[in-house]
CSV table of C-alpha atoms in Angstrom, one decimal:
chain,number,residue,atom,x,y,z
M,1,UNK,CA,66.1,127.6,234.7
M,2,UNK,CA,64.8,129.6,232.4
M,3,UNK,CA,65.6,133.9,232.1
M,4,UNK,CA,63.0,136.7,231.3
M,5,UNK,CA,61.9,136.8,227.8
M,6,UNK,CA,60.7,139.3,225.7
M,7,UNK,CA,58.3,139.4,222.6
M,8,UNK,CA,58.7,140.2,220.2
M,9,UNK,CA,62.7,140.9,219.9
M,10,UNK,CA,62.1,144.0,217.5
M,11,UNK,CA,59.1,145.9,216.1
M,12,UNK,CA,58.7,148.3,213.7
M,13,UNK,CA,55.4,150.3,214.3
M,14,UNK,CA,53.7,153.4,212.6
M,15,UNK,CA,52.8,156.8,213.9
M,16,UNK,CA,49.1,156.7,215.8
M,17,UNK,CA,49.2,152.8,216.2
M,18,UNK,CA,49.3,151.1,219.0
M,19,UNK,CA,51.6,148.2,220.1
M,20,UNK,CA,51.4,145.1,222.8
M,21,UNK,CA,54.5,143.7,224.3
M,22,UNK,CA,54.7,140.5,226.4
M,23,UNK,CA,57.7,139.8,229.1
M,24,UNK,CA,57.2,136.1,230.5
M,25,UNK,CA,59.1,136.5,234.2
M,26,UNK,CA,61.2,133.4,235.4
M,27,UNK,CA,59.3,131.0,237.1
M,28,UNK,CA,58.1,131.2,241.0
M,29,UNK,CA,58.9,135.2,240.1
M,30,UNK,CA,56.1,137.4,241.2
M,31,UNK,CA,57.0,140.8,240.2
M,32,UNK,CA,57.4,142.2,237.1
M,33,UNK,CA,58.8,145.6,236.2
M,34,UNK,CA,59.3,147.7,232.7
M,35,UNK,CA,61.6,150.1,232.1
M,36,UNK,CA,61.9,152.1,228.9
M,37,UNK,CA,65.5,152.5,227.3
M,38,UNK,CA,66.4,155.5,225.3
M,39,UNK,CA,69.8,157.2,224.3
M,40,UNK,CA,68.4,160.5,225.1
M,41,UNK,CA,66.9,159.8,228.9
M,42,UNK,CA,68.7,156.4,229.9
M,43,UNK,CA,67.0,154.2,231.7
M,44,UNK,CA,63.2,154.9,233.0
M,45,UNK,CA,60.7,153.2,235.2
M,46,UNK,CA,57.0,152.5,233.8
M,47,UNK,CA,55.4,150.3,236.5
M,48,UNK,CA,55.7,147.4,238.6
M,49,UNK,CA,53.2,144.7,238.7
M,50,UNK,CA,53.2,142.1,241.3
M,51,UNK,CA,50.8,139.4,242.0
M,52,UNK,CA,48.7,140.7,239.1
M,53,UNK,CA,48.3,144.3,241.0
M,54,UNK,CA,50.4,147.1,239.6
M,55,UNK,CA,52.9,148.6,243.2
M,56,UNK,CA,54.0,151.2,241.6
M,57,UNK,CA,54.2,153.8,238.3
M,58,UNK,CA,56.6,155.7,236.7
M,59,UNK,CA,56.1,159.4,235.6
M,60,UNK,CA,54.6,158.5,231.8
M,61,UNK,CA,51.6,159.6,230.0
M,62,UNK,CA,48.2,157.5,230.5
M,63,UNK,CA,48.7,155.9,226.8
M,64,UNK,CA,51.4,153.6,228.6
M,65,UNK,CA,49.9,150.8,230.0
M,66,UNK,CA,50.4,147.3,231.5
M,67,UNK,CA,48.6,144.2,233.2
M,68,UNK,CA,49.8,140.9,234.6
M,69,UNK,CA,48.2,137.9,234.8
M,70,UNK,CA,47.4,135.3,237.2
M,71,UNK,CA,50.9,132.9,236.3
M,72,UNK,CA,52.5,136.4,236.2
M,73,UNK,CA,53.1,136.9,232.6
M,74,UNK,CA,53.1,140.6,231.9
M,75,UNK,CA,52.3,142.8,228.7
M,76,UNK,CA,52.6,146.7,228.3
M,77,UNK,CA,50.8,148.6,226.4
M,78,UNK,CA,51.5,151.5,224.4
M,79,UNK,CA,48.5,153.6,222.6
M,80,UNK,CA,48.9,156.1,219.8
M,81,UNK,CA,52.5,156.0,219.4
M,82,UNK,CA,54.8,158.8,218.9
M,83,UNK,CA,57.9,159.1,217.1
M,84,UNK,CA,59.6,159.5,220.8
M,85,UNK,CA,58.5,156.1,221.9
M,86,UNK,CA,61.4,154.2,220.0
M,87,UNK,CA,63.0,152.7,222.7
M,88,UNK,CA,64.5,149.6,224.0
M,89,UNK,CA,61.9,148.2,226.6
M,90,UNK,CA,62.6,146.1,229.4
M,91,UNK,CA,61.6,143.9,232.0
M,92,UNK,CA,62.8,142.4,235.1
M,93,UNK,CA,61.5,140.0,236.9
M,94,UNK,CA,61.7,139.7,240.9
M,95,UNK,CA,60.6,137.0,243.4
M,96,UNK,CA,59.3,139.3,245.7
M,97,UNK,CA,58.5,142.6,246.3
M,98,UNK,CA,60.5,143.8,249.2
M,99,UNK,CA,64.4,144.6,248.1
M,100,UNK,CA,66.9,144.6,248.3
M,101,UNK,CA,66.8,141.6,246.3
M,102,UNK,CA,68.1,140.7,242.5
M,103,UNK,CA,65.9,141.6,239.5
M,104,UNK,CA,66.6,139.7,236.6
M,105,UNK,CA,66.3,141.6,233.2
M,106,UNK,CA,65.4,140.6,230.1
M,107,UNK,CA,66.9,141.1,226.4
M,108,UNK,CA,64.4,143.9,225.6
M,109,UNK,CA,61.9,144.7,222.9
M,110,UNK,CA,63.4,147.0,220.3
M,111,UNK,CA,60.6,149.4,219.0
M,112,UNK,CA,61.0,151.7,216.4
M,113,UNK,CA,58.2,154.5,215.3
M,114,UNK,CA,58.3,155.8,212.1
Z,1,UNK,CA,63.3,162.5,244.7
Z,2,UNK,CA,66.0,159.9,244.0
Z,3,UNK,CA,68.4,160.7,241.9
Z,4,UNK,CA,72.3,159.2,240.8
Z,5,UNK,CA,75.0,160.4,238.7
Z,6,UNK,CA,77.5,158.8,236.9
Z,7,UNK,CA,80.9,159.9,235.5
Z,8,UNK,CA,80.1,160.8,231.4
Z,9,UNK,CA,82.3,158.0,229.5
Z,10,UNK,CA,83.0,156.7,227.0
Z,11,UNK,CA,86.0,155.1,229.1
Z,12,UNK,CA,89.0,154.2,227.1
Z,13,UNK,CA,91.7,151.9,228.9
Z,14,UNK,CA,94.5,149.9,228.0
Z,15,UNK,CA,93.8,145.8,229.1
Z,16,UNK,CA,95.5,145.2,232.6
Z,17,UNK,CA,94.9,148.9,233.4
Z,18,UNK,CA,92.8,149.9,237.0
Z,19,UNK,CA,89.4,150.9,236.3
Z,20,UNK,CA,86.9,153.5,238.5
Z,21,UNK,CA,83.8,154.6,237.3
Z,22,UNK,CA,82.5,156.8,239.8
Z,23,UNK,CA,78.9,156.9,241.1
Z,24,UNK,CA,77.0,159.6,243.6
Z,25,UNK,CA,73.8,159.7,244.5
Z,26,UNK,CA,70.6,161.0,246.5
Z,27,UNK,CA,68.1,159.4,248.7
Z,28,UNK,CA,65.8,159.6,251.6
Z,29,UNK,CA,66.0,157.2,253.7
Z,30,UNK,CA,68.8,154.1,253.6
Z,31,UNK,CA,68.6,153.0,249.8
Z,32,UNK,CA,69.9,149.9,248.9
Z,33,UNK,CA,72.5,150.4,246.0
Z,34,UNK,CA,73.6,148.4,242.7
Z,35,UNK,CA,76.1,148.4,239.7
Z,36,UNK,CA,74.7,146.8,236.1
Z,37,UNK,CA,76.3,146.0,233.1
Z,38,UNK,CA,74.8,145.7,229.6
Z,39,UNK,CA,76.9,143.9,227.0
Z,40,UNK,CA,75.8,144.7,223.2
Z,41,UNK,CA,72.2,143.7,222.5
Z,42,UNK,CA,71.6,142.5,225.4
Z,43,UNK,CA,69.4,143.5,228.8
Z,44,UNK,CA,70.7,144.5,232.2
Z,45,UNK,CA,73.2,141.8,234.1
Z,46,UNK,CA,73.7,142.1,237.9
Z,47,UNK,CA,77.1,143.2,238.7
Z,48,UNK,CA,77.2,143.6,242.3
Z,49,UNK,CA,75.3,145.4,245.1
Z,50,UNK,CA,75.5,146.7,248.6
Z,51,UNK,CA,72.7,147.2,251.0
Z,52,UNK,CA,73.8,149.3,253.8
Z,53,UNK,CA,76.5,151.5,254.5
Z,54,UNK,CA,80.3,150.4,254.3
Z,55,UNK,CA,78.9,147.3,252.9
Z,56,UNK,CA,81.9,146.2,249.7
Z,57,UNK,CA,80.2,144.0,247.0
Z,58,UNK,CA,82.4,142.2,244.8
Z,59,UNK,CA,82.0,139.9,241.9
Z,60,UNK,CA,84.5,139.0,238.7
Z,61,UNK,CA,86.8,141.4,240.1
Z,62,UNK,CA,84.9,144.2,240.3
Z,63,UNK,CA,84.2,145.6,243.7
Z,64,UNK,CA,82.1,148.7,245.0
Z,65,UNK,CA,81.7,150.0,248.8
Z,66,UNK,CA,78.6,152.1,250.0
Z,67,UNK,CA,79.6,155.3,251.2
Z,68,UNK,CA,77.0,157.2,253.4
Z,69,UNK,CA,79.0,159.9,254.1
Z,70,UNK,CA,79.5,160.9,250.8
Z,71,UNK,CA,76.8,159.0,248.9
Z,72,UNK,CA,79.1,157.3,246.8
Z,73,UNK,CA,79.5,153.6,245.1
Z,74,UNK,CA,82.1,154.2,243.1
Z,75,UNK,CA,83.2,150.9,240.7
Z,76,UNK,CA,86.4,149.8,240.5
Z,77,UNK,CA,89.1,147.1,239.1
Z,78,UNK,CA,92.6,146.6,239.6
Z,79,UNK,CA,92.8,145.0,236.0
Z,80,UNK,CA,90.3,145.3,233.3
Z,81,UNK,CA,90.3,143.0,230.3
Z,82,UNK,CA,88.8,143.2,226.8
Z,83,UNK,CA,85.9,141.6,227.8
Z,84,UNK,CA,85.3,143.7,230.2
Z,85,UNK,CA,83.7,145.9,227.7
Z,86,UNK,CA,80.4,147.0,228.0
Z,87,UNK,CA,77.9,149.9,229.5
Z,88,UNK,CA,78.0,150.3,233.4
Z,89,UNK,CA,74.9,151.5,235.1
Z,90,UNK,CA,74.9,152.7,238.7
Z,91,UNK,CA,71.1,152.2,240.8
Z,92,UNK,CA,69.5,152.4,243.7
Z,93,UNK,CA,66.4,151.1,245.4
Z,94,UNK,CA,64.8,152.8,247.6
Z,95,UNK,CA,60.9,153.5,249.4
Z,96,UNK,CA,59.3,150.3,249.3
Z,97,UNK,CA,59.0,147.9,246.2
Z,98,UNK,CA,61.5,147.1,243.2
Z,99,UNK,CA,61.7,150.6,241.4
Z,100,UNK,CA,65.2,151.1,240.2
Z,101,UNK,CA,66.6,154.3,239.8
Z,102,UNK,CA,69.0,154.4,237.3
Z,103,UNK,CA,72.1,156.4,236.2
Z,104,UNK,CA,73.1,157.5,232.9
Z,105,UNK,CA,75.7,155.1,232.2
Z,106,UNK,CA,79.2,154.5,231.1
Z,107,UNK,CA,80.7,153.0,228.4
Z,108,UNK,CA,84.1,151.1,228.9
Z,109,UNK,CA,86.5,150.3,226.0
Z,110,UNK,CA,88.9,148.1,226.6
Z,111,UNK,CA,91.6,148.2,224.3
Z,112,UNK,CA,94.8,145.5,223.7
């Protein structure tokens, strides 16, 4: 069976732009959740999407984003970027909504904001 | 809110040697508790997890028991190896959905 994956692996983006990345959850998995790595604050929620609804959102400004669509893929969203979004971003992917159950993580996209 | 801390590493040790990494946290309610590892480049693996109180999960050798009355799920080994090398993250679950809550983190070095 195939894991979570993550595209791209690594971007490099520019102050002010805006950046699109996909997570493509197991299959039969429902819920999808982002997390945002960084040295600095460790691991952070963004939102959880499940059955193309988003459950649940973590405490970041409105130019963070997501969607999922109907055969669950999910993409997040991030608008005029800042030099503090560099991050390592993740997602899991879940079967179900309800815990406590396993979330399977991804490799991560690696973006960097010069 | 939910909260947990985790012991500041990095955590040097000698292979063969007993490892704890110790783990604390807040919640309302009856959270549901976990311990990830992240090896080098890559995501967050599934170590082991507990979902009620004295519940022990184990896995590779590792084992953790939920502790209510002190809010603890404290990792630990009897005998680490060089493989064992990696970051350690201590979470919990907890008011409905799959929100993780997340620790800071501990290295491990394991050393020959």
């Amino acid at each position: 069976k195939a894991g979570v994956t993550q595209t791209p692996r690594y971007l490099i983006k520019t102050r002010g732009q805006q950046v699109t990345l996909s997570c493509s959850p197991i299959s039969g998995h429902r819920s999808v959740s982002w997390y945002q790595q960084t040295p600095g604050q460790g691991l952070q929620f963004l939102f959880e999407y499940f059955s193309e609804t988003q459950r649940n959102k973590g405490n970041f400004p409105g130019r963070f984003s997501g969607r999922q669509f109907s055969n669950s893929r999910s993409e997040m969203n991030v608008s005029t970027l800042e030099l503090g979004d560099s991050a390592l971003y993740l997602c899991a992917s879940a079967l179900q909504r309800e815990g406590p159950i396993e979330q399977y993580f991804g490799p991560g996209t690696r973006l960097t904001v010069t | 809110g939910n909260s947990v801390t985790q012991m500041e590493g990095p955590v040097t040790l000698s292979e063969e040697a007993f490892l704890t990494i110790n783990c604390t946290y807040t919640a309302t309610g009856y959270p549901s508790l976990f311990w990830y590892v992240q090896y080098p480049g890559e995501g967050l693996q599934l170590l082991l997890k507990a979902t009620k109180a004295d519940d022990k999960g184990s896995n590779k050798g590792f084992e953790a028991t939920y502790r209510k009355e002190t809010t603890s799920f404290h990792l630990e080994k009897g005998s680490v190896q060089v493989s064992d090398s990696a970051v350690y993250f201590c979470a919990l679950s907890g008011g409905g959905g799959n929100k993780l809550t997340f620790g800071t983190g501990t290295q491990l070095k394991v050393e020959l």
